[in-house]
PDB file of C-alpha atoms in Angstrom:
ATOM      1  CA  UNK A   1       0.000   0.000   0.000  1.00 55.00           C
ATOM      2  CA  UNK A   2       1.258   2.998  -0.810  1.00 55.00           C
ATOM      3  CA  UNK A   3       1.322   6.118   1.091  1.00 50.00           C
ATOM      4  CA  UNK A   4      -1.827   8.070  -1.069  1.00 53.00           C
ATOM      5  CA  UNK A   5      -3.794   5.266  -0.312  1.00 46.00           C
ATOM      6  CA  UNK A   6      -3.028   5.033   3.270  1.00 45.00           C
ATOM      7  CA  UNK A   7      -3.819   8.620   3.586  1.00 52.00           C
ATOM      8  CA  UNK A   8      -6.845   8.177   1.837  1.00 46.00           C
ATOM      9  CA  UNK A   9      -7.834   4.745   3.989  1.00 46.00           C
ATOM     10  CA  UNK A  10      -7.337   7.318   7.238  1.00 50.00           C
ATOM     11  CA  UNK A  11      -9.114   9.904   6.041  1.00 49.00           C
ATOM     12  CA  UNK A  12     -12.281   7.203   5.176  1.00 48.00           C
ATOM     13  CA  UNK A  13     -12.068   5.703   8.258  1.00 48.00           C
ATOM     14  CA  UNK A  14     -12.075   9.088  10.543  1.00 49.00           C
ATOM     15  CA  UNK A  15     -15.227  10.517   8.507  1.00 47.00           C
ATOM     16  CA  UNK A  16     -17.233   7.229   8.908  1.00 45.00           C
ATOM     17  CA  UNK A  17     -15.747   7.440  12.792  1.00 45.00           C
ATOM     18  CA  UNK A  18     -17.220  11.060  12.977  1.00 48.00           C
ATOM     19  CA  UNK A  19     -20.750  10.496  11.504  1.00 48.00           C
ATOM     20  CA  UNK A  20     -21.458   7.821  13.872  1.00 44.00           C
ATOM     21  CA  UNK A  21     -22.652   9.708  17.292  1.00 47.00           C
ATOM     22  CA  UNK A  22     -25.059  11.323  14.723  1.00 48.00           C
ATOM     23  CA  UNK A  23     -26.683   8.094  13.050  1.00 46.00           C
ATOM     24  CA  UNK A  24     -26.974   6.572  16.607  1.00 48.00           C
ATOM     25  CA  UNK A  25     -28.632   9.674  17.859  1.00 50.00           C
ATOM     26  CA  UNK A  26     -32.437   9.050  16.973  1.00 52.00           C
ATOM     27  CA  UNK A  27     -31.858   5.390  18.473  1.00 47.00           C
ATOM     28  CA  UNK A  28     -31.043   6.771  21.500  1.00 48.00           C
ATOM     29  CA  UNK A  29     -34.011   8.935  21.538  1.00 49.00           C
ATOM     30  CA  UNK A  30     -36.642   6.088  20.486  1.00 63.00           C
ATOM     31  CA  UNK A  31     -36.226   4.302  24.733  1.00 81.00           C
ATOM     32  CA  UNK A  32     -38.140   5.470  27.504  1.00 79.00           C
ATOM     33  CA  UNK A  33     -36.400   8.620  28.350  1.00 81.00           C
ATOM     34  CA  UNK A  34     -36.911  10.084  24.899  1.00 88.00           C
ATOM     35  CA  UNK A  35     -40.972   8.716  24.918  1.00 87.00           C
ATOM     36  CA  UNK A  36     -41.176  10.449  27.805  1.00 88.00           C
ATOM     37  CA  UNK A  37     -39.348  13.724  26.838  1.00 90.00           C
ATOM     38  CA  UNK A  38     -41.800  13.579  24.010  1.00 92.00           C
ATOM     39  CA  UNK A  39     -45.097  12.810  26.028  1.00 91.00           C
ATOM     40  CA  UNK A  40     -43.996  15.979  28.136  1.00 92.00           C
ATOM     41  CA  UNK A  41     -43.479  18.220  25.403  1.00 93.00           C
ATOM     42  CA  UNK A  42     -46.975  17.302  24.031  1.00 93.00           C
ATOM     43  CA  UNK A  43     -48.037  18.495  27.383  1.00 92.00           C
ATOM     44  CA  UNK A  44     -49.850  14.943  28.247  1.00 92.00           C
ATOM     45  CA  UNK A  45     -47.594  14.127  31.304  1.00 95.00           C
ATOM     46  CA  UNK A  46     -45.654  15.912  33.891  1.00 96.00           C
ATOM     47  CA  UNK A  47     -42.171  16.860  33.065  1.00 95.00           C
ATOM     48  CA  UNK A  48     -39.577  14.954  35.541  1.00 93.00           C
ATOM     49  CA  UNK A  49     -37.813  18.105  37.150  1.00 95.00           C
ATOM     50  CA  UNK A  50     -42.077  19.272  38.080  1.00 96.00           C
ATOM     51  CA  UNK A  51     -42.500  15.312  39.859  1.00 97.00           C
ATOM     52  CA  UNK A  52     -38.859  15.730  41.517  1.00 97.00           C
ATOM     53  CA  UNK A  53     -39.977  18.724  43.230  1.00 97.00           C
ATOM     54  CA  UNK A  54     -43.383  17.458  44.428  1.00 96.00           C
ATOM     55  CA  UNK A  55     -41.936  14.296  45.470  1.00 97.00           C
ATOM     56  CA  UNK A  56     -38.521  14.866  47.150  1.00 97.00           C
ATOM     57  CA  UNK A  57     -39.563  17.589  49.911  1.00 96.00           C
ATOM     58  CA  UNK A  58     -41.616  13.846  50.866  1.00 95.00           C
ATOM     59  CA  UNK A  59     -38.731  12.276  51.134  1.00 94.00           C
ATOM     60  CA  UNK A  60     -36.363  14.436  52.783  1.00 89.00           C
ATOM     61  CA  UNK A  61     -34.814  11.401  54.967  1.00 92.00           C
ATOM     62  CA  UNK A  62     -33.544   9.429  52.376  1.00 96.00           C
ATOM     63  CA  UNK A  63     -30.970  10.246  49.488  1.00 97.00           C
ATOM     64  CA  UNK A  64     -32.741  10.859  46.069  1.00 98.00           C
ATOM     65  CA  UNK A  65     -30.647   8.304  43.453  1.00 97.00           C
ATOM     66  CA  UNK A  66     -32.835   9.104  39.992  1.00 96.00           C
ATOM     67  CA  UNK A  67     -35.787   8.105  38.289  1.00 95.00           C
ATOM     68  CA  UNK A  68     -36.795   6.190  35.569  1.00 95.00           C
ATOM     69  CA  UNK A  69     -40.141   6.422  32.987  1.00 94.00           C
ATOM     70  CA  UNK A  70     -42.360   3.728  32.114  1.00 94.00           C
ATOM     71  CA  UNK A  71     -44.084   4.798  29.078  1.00 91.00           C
ATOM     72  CA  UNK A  72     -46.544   1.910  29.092  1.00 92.00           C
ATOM     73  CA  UNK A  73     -48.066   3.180  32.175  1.00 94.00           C
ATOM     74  CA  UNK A  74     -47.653   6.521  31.827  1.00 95.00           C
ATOM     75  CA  UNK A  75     -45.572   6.357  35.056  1.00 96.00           C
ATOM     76  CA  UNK A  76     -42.017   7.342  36.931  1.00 96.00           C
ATOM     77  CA  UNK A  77     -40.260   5.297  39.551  1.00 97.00           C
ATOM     78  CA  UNK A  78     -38.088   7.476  41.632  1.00 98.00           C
ATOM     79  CA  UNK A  79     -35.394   5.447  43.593  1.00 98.00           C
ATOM     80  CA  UNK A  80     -34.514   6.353  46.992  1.00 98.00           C
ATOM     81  CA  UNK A  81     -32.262   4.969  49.451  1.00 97.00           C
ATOM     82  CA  UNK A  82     -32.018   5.431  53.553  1.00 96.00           C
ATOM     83  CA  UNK A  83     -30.143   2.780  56.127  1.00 95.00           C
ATOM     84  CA  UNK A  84     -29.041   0.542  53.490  1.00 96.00           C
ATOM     85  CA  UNK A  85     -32.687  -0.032  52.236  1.00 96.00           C
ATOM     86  CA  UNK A  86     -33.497   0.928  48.737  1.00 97.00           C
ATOM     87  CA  UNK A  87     -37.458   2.246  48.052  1.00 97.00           C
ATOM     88  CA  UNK A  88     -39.196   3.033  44.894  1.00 98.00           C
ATOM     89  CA  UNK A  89     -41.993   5.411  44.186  1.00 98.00           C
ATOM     90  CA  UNK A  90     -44.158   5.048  41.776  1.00 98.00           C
ATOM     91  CA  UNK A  91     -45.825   8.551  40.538  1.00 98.00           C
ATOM     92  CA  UNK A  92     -48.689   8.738  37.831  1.00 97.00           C
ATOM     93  CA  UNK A  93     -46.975  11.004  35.147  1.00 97.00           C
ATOM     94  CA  UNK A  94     -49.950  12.882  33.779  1.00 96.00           C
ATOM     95  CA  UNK A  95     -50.954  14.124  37.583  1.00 96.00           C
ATOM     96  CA  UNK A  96     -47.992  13.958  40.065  1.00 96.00           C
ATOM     97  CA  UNK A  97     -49.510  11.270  42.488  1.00 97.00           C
ATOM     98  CA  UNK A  98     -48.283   8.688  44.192  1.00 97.00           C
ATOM     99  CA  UNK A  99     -49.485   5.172  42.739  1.00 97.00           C
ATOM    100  CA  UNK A 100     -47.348   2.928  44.705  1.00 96.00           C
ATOM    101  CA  UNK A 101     -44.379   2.884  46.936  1.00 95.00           C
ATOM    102  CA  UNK A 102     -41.853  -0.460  47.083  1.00 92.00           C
ATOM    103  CA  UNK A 103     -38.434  -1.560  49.519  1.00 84.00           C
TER     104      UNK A 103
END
């Protein structure tokens, strides 16, 4: 191989690197985060940060460790933990109540 092709090998091989992220980008945004991104934009559930701060100030003994979005049931599960013992809430996206609660 000579060196033009080399150079032009490289220079292949860094744009196909580059234009990955971009391609994988709407895949990323098809899971449950990005249905429910969408759902709150539409303005038919609650957007995370407005169930945060209606459920945390509930929780203020335990240490808030995320949330995730079920888009089946329209629902978040916010993950807490306190003493070694892990609980879930389960909040109804389109209103802000609590549904459930889990250790």
């Amino acid at each position: 191989m000579n060196l033009r092709s080399a150079i032009l090998l490289a220079s292949l091989a860094a744009a196909t690197l580059a234009g990955a992220p971009a391609s994988a980008e709407p895949d990323k945004l098809r899971g449950e985060q990005g249905e429910a991104r969408r759902e709150a934009q539409a303005g038919n559930i609650m957007r995370s940060g407005e169930i945060e701060a209606k459920i945390l100030p509930q929780m203020r003994d335990a240490e808030y460790l995320g949330f995730a979005y079920d888009s089946t049931a329209r629902a978040y599960r916010l993950k807490f933990i306190k003493d070694g013992r892990v609980t879930y809430v389960d909040v109804d996206a389109r209103t802000g109540r609590i549904i459930g609660r889990s250790r």
